[in-house]
Amino acid sequence: MSLSLPSSSSASAAASTSGSSSSPAAASSSSTTTTTSWFSGIYRGKSGTAKLSKSASVAGGGGSGDYGGGPIKGKNQFRGVLFKYGPKSIQVAFKTGEYKQQVIFIGGLTDGLLATDYLEPLAIALDKEKWSLVQLLMSSSYSGFGTSSLKQDAQEIDQLVSYLINKENSEGVVLLGHSTGCQDIVYYMGTNAACSRAVRATILQAPVSDREYKATLPETPALIDLAAKMISEGRAEELMPKEADPCAPISAYRYHSLCAYMGDDDMFSSDLSDDQLKTRLGHMANTPCQVIFSMGDEYVPDYVDKKALVNRLSKAMGGAEKVEIEHGNHSLSNRVHEAVQAIIGFVKREGPSGWDDPWS
């Protein structure tokens, strides 16, 4: 499905914090109790065409002052529950609403809570549809990404889903990734972890190439060579020089993963062949998937044909739904309405009609 959105002018807590913005350039043990929950069947998403009106309203759009008693207390103030989902001190998550269905937001490099401007109106819109919004912190959140990996992120995402299953009686989740959070989702869905069967659908917002952006910086080639040398010497977990990433300490492995051709994080580059994209993304066809691509994304080099790239990504994922947001920036801070409109529409359309025990 292709959607083209035109531009438009366990303790209760009220979380108040300023949002952050991720970018590819930015330095981007759960309970074992037997579950009694039931989950949706997994089915293949289909491609097609659809139009969304520029004037179409978003449920609970979150206009100024439209807070009431819902999940938002005020600007950058969320009502909900802050809880631990894993053994590490960083493994906490914040959930708005007390519903059995959750959208889990997974941010990009340097992100944490309230990572994008659209989360506030999204929480309001989801609440009206009886869905909770969950924002998690992982070992890779904030400045931790440089010493983490997609594998570790996937393990911690699985711990969160397991917590929601065992402690919250979840009836299924939708994973919403922003920037490098998209890589996390692709990697997690490829693990075939038991809890991944509770994932009804996935949304990739700003799935762009860290490698292609980094390639525009003059220091990158020499640093890739250094990282490769360190890895070959058995020093993959040692830190790179500070100039490798001014935002956070970064290991040779993670730098190589993000910046080298066919590194572990290299999933959305425009110079990958169709076969390479299918190898890396093809399993996403097993779950309904939406790709939200910002046509004005500042982290996509000018030489990249964005429309052609999103078409190839969608095809590699078995016909994932495409949403192209004209003039949208990387975090869609300038197109919040369109972001919420696309996400809510997809969540409502892909709501399942039946349930399956994921361990049967």
Short mmCIF file of C-alpha atoms in Angstrom, two decimals:
data_model
loop_
_atom_site.label_atom_id
_atom_site.label_comp_id
_atom_site.label_asym_id
_atom_site.label_seq_id
_atom_site.Cartn_x
_atom_site.Cartn_y
_atom_site.Cartn_z
CA MET A 1 0.00 0.00 0.00
CA SER A 2 1.34 3.44 -0.87
CA LEU A 3 0.15 6.52 0.95
CA SER A 4 1.27 10.00 0.00
CA LEU A 5 0.71 12.56 2.73
CA PRO A 6 0.79 16.20 1.61
CA SER A 7 2.40 18.69 3.91
CA SER A 8 0.21 20.71 6.28
CA SER A 9 0.70 24.06 7.98
CA SER A 10 5.42 -0.56 39.31
CA ALA A 11 4.53 3.11 40.37
CA SER A 12 2.25 5.81 38.91
CA ALA A 13 4.06 8.82 37.56
CA ALA A 14 3.50 12.04 35.63
CA ALA A 15 6.60 12.27 33.48
CA SER A 16 7.86 15.72 32.58
CA THR A 17 10.91 16.11 30.36
CA SER A 18 12.12 17.77 27.18
CA GLY A 19 12.19 15.76 23.97
CA SER A 20 15.36 14.81 22.16
CA SER A 21 15.99 14.18 18.48
CA SER A 22 17.87 11.21 17.11
CA SER A 23 19.83 10.97 13.90
CA PRO A 24 22.11 8.49 12.17
CA ALA A 25 24.92 11.00 12.74
CA ALA A 26 24.26 11.41 16.43
CA ALA A 27 26.27 9.50 18.78
CA SER A 28 21.48 7.14 16.76
CA SER A 29 16.07 -11.25 32.71
CA SER A 30 12.44 -11.10 32.28
CA SER A 31 9.88 -13.14 34.21
CA THR A 32 9.54 -16.81 33.34
CA THR A 33 6.01 -17.11 34.68
CA THR A 34 3.76 -19.07 32.35
CA THR A 35 1.50 -16.65 30.51
CA THR A 36 -2.25 -16.82 30.38
CA SER A 37 -2.44 -14.26 27.59
CA TRP A 38 -3.59 -14.88 24.05
CA PHE A 39 -2.24 -13.20 20.95
CA SER A 40 -3.19 -12.27 17.50
CA GLY A 41 -2.53 -14.46 14.50
CA ILE A 42 0.28 -13.27 12.29
CA TYR A 43 -0.54 -12.60 8.67
CA ARG A 44 1.16 -11.18 5.64
CA GLY A 45 0.81 -7.49 4.80
CA LYS A 46 -0.35 -6.59 1.31
CA SER A 47 0.70 -3.78 -0.97
CA GLY A 48 -1.81 -1.52 -2.60
CA THR A 49 -2.77 2.12 -2.93
CA ALA A 50 -4.65 4.55 -0.74
CA LYS A 51 -5.11 8.25 -0.25
CA LEU A 52 -5.30 10.21 2.98
CA SER A 53 -6.96 13.57 2.92
CA LYS A 54 -4.92 16.56 3.95
CA SER A 55 -7.82 17.66 6.12
CA ALA A 56 -8.45 14.24 7.62
CA SER A 57 -8.59 14.54 11.39
CA VAL A 58 -6.48 12.51 13.77
CA ALA A 59 -8.33 11.17 16.77
CA GLY A 60 -7.18 13.13 19.79
CA GLY A 61 -4.84 15.27 17.76
CA GLY A 62 -3.53 16.86 20.93
CA GLY A 63 -4.14 20.48 20.14
CA SER A 64 -3.03 23.09 22.63
CA GLY A 65 -4.97 22.78 25.84
CA ASP A 66 -6.69 19.56 24.70
CA TYR A 67 -5.36 17.49 27.60
CA GLY A 68 -8.32 16.75 29.88
CA GLY A 69 -7.83 13.62 31.98
CA GLY A 70 -6.06 11.58 29.32
CA PRO A 71 -2.45 10.51 28.99
CA ILE A 72 -1.12 14.07 28.65
CA LYS A 73 -1.12 16.44 31.62
CA GLY A 74 0.45 19.35 29.76
CA LYS A 75 3.16 20.17 27.25
CA ASN A 76 5.88 17.49 27.58
CA GLN A 77 4.06 16.03 30.61
CA PHE A 78 2.81 12.47 30.31
CA ARG A 79 0.54 10.61 32.74
CA GLY A 80 1.22 6.92 33.15
CA VAL A 81 3.19 4.21 34.88
CA LEU A 82 6.96 3.97 35.15
CA PHE A 83 8.15 0.39 35.58
CA LYS A 84 11.21 -1.85 35.41
CA TYR A 85 11.10 -4.60 32.79
CA GLY A 86 14.58 -6.10 33.25
CA PRO A 87 17.41 -6.48 35.76
CA LYS A 88 19.62 -3.58 34.60
CA SER A 89 19.10 -0.15 36.16
CA ILE A 90 18.57 1.39 32.71
CA GLN A 91 15.80 -1.09 31.86
CA VAL A 92 12.77 1.03 32.68
CA ALA A 93 9.78 1.93 30.53
CA PHE A 94 6.94 4.42 30.71
CA LYS A 95 3.41 3.43 29.72
CA THR A 96 0.39 5.66 29.14
CA GLY A 97 -3.05 4.12 29.49
CA GLU A 98 -4.09 0.83 31.11
CA TYR A 99 -4.91 -1.16 27.98
CA LYS A 100 -4.14 -4.69 26.83
CA GLN A 101 -2.67 -3.53 23.50
CA GLN A 102 0.54 -1.53 23.31
CA VAL A 103 2.52 0.44 20.75
CA ILE A 104 6.18 0.24 21.77
CA PHE A 105 8.28 3.19 20.59
CA ILE A 106 11.95 2.39 19.92
CA GLY A 107 14.11 5.46 19.38
CA GLY A 108 17.33 5.98 17.49
CA LEU A 109 20.89 6.90 18.42
CA THR A 110 21.05 9.21 21.50
CA ASP A 111 17.29 8.89 22.07
CA GLY A 112 15.52 8.19 25.32
CA LEU A 113 12.11 9.22 26.60
CA LEU A 114 10.02 11.76 24.63
CA ALA A 115 12.36 11.37 21.68
CA THR A 116 10.10 12.86 18.98
CA ASP A 117 7.50 15.60 18.94
CA TYR A 118 4.79 13.32 17.61
CA LEU A 119 4.75 11.09 20.71
CA GLU A 120 2.55 13.47 22.68
CA PRO A 121 -0.34 13.65 20.19
CA LEU A 122 0.21 9.97 19.39
CA ALA A 123 -0.36 9.03 23.04
CA ILE A 124 -3.66 10.95 22.99
CA ALA A 125 -4.77 9.35 19.72
CA LEU A 126 -3.83 5.85 20.88
CA ASP A 127 -5.66 6.34 24.16
CA LYS A 128 -8.87 7.04 22.26
CA GLU A 129 -8.39 3.78 20.37
CA LYS A 130 -7.76 1.84 23.64
CA TRP A 131 -4.05 1.37 23.01
CA SER A 132 -1.20 2.21 25.38
CA LEU A 133 2.02 3.92 24.28
CA VAL A 134 5.17 2.41 25.81
CA GLN A 135 8.53 4.21 25.69
CA LEU A 136 11.50 2.14 26.83
CA LEU A 137 15.04 2.83 27.88
CA MET A 138 17.68 0.28 26.89
CA SER A 139 21.40 -0.13 27.44
CA SER A 140 21.84 1.70 24.12
CA SER A 141 19.69 4.70 25.07
CA TYR A 142 21.19 8.18 25.24
CA SER A 143 25.01 7.82 25.07
CA GLY A 144 24.97 4.04 25.50
CA PHE A 145 24.59 3.19 21.82
CA GLY A 146 28.33 3.22 21.17
CA THR A 147 29.00 0.25 23.43
CA SER A 148 25.84 -1.67 22.58
CA SER A 149 24.63 -3.62 19.54
CA LEU A 150 21.49 -4.60 17.67
CA LYS A 151 21.74 -8.03 19.29
CA GLN A 152 21.66 -6.55 22.78
CA ASP A 153 18.82 -4.20 21.86
CA ALA A 154 16.81 -7.15 20.54
CA GLN A 155 17.33 -9.07 23.77
CA GLU A 156 16.08 -6.11 25.82
CA ILE A 157 13.11 -5.51 23.53
CA ASP A 158 12.22 -9.17 24.02
CA GLN A 159 12.42 -8.70 27.79
CA LEU A 160 9.99 -5.80 27.56
CA VAL A 161 7.51 -7.75 25.43
CA SER A 162 7.84 -10.68 27.86
CA TYR A 163 7.08 -8.34 30.76
CA LEU A 164 3.97 -7.03 29.02
CA ILE A 165 2.87 -10.61 28.34
CA ASN A 166 3.46 -11.96 31.83
CA LYS A 167 2.74 -8.93 34.01
CA GLU A 168 0.23 -6.93 31.96
CA ASN A 169 -1.63 -9.75 30.13
CA SER A 170 -0.83 -8.06 26.83
CA GLU A 171 -2.95 -9.06 23.87
CA GLY A 172 -0.30 -8.04 21.37
CA VAL A 173 2.00 -5.15 20.52
CA VAL A 174 2.94 -2.96 17.57
CA LEU A 175 6.61 -1.98 17.32
CA LEU A 176 7.25 1.61 16.19
CA GLY A 177 10.87 2.37 15.35
CA HIS A 178 12.43 5.76 14.68
CA SER A 179 15.75 6.03 12.83
CA THR A 180 18.15 3.36 14.16
CA GLY A 181 15.17 1.97 16.08
CA CYS A 182 14.12 0.64 12.66
CA GLN A 183 17.26 -1.52 12.56
CA ASP A 184 16.38 -2.79 16.03
CA ILE A 185 12.96 -3.91 14.83
CA VAL A 186 14.30 -5.62 11.71
CA TYR A 187 16.91 -7.44 13.76
CA TYR A 188 14.44 -8.43 16.50
CA MET A 189 11.86 -9.76 14.06
CA GLY A 190 14.57 -11.87 12.46
CA THR A 191 15.41 -13.62 15.74
CA ASN A 192 12.11 -15.54 15.81
CA ALA A 193 12.11 -15.14 19.60
CA ALA A 194 8.99 -16.62 21.20
CA CYS A 195 7.77 -13.21 22.35
CA SER A 196 8.15 -11.78 18.85
CA ARG A 197 5.01 -13.72 17.93
CA ALA A 198 3.09 -11.24 20.05
CA VAL A 199 4.05 -8.51 17.52
CA ARG A 200 0.97 -7.74 15.43
CA ALA A 201 2.63 -5.21 13.16
CA THR A 202 5.72 -3.02 12.75
CA ILE A 203 6.20 0.60 11.75
CA LEU A 204 9.54 1.91 10.48
CA GLN A 205 9.73 5.71 10.67
CA ALA A 206 12.85 7.15 9.00
CA PRO A 207 14.62 3.90 8.02
CA VAL A 208 17.75 5.52 6.61
CA SER A 209 21.37 4.53 6.17
CA ASP A 210 23.86 5.55 8.85
CA ARG A 211 26.61 4.41 6.49
CA GLU A 212 25.57 6.65 3.61
CA TYR A 213 25.35 9.68 5.89
CA LYS A 214 28.69 8.95 7.54
CA ALA A 215 30.26 8.52 4.10
CA THR A 216 29.70 12.25 3.51
CA LEU A 217 32.17 13.07 6.32
CA PRO A 218 35.87 13.27 5.32
CA GLU A 219 37.23 11.42 8.35
CA THR A 220 35.07 8.32 7.91
CA PRO A 221 37.20 6.15 5.54
CA ALA A 222 40.27 6.23 7.81
CA LEU A 223 38.16 5.50 10.88
CA ILE A 224 36.50 2.51 9.18
CA ASP A 225 39.97 1.15 8.38
CA LEU A 226 41.01 1.65 12.00
CA ALA A 227 37.88 -0.11 13.28
CA ALA A 228 38.44 -3.04 10.92
CA LYS A 229 42.07 -3.32 12.07
CA MET A 230 41.05 -3.28 15.75
CA ILE A 231 38.43 -5.98 15.13
CA SER A 232 40.97 -8.18 13.29
CA GLU A 233 43.28 -7.85 16.30
CA GLY A 234 40.60 -9.05 18.68
CA ARG A 235 39.91 -5.55 20.03
CA ALA A 236 36.33 -5.17 18.78
CA GLU A 237 35.02 -3.94 22.14
CA GLU A 238 37.78 -1.39 22.68
CA LEU A 239 36.89 2.27 22.18
CA MET A 240 37.66 4.24 19.05
CA PRO A 241 39.34 7.66 19.19
CA LYS A 242 37.04 10.47 20.28
CA GLU A 243 36.79 11.86 16.75
CA ALA A 244 34.91 8.72 15.68
CA ASP A 245 31.84 10.10 17.42
CA PRO A 246 31.79 13.31 19.47
CA CYS A 247 28.49 12.41 21.14
CA ALA A 248 29.45 9.19 22.89
CA PRO A 249 32.23 6.63 23.39
CA ILE A 250 31.96 4.08 20.58
CA SER A 251 33.58 0.66 20.22
CA ALA A 252 35.37 -0.52 17.11
CA TYR A 253 32.61 -3.07 16.55
CA ARG A 254 29.73 -0.56 16.73
CA TYR A 255 31.50 1.99 14.57
CA HIS A 256 32.16 -0.66 11.94
CA SER A 257 28.57 -1.92 12.24
CA LEU A 258 27.17 1.54 11.57
CA CYS A 259 29.64 2.83 9.00
CA ALA A 260 31.05 -0.08 7.00
CA TYR A 261 29.56 -1.62 3.86
CA MET A 262 27.33 -4.55 4.89
CA GLY A 263 27.98 -3.91 8.57
CA ASP A 264 25.34 -5.29 10.92
CA ASP A 265 23.48 -1.95 10.92
CA ASP A 266 23.65 -1.53 7.14
CA MET A 267 20.07 -2.36 6.16
CA PHE A 268 18.66 0.61 4.25
CA SER A 269 21.48 1.84 2.00
CA SER A 270 20.54 2.82 -1.54
CA ASP A 271 23.59 1.07 -3.05
CA LEU A 272 22.64 -2.37 -1.74
CA SER A 273 21.37 -4.68 -4.47
CA ASP A 274 17.80 -5.95 -4.49
CA ASP A 275 19.06 -9.36 -3.42
CA GLN A 276 21.02 -7.85 -0.54
CA LEU A 277 17.99 -5.87 0.63
CA LYS A 278 15.80 -8.94 0.41
CA THR A 279 18.31 -10.98 2.41
CA ARG A 280 18.32 -8.38 5.15
CA LEU A 281 14.67 -7.34 5.10
CA GLY A 282 12.73 -10.21 3.51
CA HIS A 283 11.55 -11.71 6.80
CA MET A 284 9.60 -8.51 7.51
CA ALA A 285 7.03 -9.77 4.98
CA ASN A 286 5.77 -12.20 7.63
CA THR A 287 4.23 -9.39 9.70
CA PRO A 288 2.23 -6.35 8.51
CA CYS A 289 4.72 -3.50 8.10
CA GLN A 290 4.49 0.21 7.36
CA VAL A 291 7.40 2.33 6.12
CA ILE A 292 7.11 6.06 6.84
CA PHE A 293 9.72 7.91 4.80
CA SER A 294 10.49 11.62 5.17
CA MET A 295 11.05 13.03 1.70
CA GLY A 296 13.02 15.93 3.18
CA ASP A 297 15.13 13.79 5.54
CA GLU A 298 18.31 15.74 6.24
CA TYR A 299 20.30 12.56 6.92
CA VAL A 300 19.73 11.13 3.46
CA PRO A 301 22.41 12.41 1.03
CA ASP A 302 21.18 14.53 -1.86
CA TYR A 303 22.30 11.97 -4.45
CA VAL A 304 19.86 9.35 -3.12
CA ASP A 305 16.57 9.03 -5.01
CA LYS A 306 14.27 8.83 -1.99
CA LYS A 307 11.20 7.72 -3.90
CA ALA A 308 13.09 4.92 -5.61
CA LEU A 309 14.66 3.87 -2.31
CA VAL A 310 11.37 3.62 -0.41
CA ASN A 311 9.92 1.59 -3.28
CA ARG A 312 12.85 -0.83 -3.10
CA LEU A 313 12.64 -1.12 0.69
CA SER A 314 8.91 -1.85 0.47
CA LYS A 315 9.45 -4.48 -2.22
CA ALA A 316 12.22 -6.15 -0.21
CA MET A 317 9.80 -6.44 2.72
CA GLY A 318 7.17 -8.19 0.63
CA GLY A 319 5.10 -5.14 -0.24
CA ALA A 320 5.18 -3.14 2.99
CA GLU A 321 2.82 -0.17 3.15
CA LYS A 322 4.58 3.02 2.06
CA VAL A 323 3.92 6.49 3.45
CA GLU A 324 5.87 9.32 1.84
CA ILE A 325 5.69 12.56 3.83
CA GLU A 326 6.58 15.49 1.62
CA HIS A 327 9.10 17.93 3.12
CA GLY A 328 9.16 15.94 6.37
CA ASN A 329 12.42 16.04 8.29
CA HIS A 330 14.12 13.09 9.96
CA SER A 331 12.10 13.18 13.19
CA LEU A 332 8.96 14.62 11.53
CA SER A 333 9.00 17.51 14.00
CA ASN A 334 7.73 19.67 11.13
CA ARG A 335 5.01 17.19 10.12
CA VAL A 336 3.61 15.93 13.43
CA HIS A 337 0.00 15.73 12.20
CA GLU A 338 0.91 13.59 9.20
CA ALA A 339 3.01 11.28 11.38
CA VAL A 340 0.17 10.63 13.84
CA GLN A 341 -2.36 10.30 11.01
CA ALA A 342 -0.28 7.61 9.30
CA ILE A 343 0.53 5.66 12.48
CA ILE A 344 -3.01 5.65 13.87
CA GLY A 345 -4.51 4.69 10.52
CA PHE A 346 -2.15 1.73 10.24
CA VAL A 347 -2.71 0.55 13.81
CA LYS A 348 -6.48 0.62 13.29
CA ARG A 349 -6.32 -1.19 9.94
CA GLU A 350 -4.03 -3.94 11.12
CA GLY A 351 -6.01 -4.79 14.26
CA PRO A 352 -6.43 -8.58 14.30
CA SER A 353 -9.68 -10.50 14.60
CA GLY A 354 -8.35 -13.59 16.40
CA TRP A 355 -5.82 -14.68 18.98
CA ASP A 356 -3.14 -17.38 19.09
CA ASP A 357 -1.04 -18.66 21.96
CA PRO A 358 2.51 -17.74 20.81
CA TRP A 359 4.00 -20.83 22.43
CA SER A 360 1.57 -23.38 20.96
#
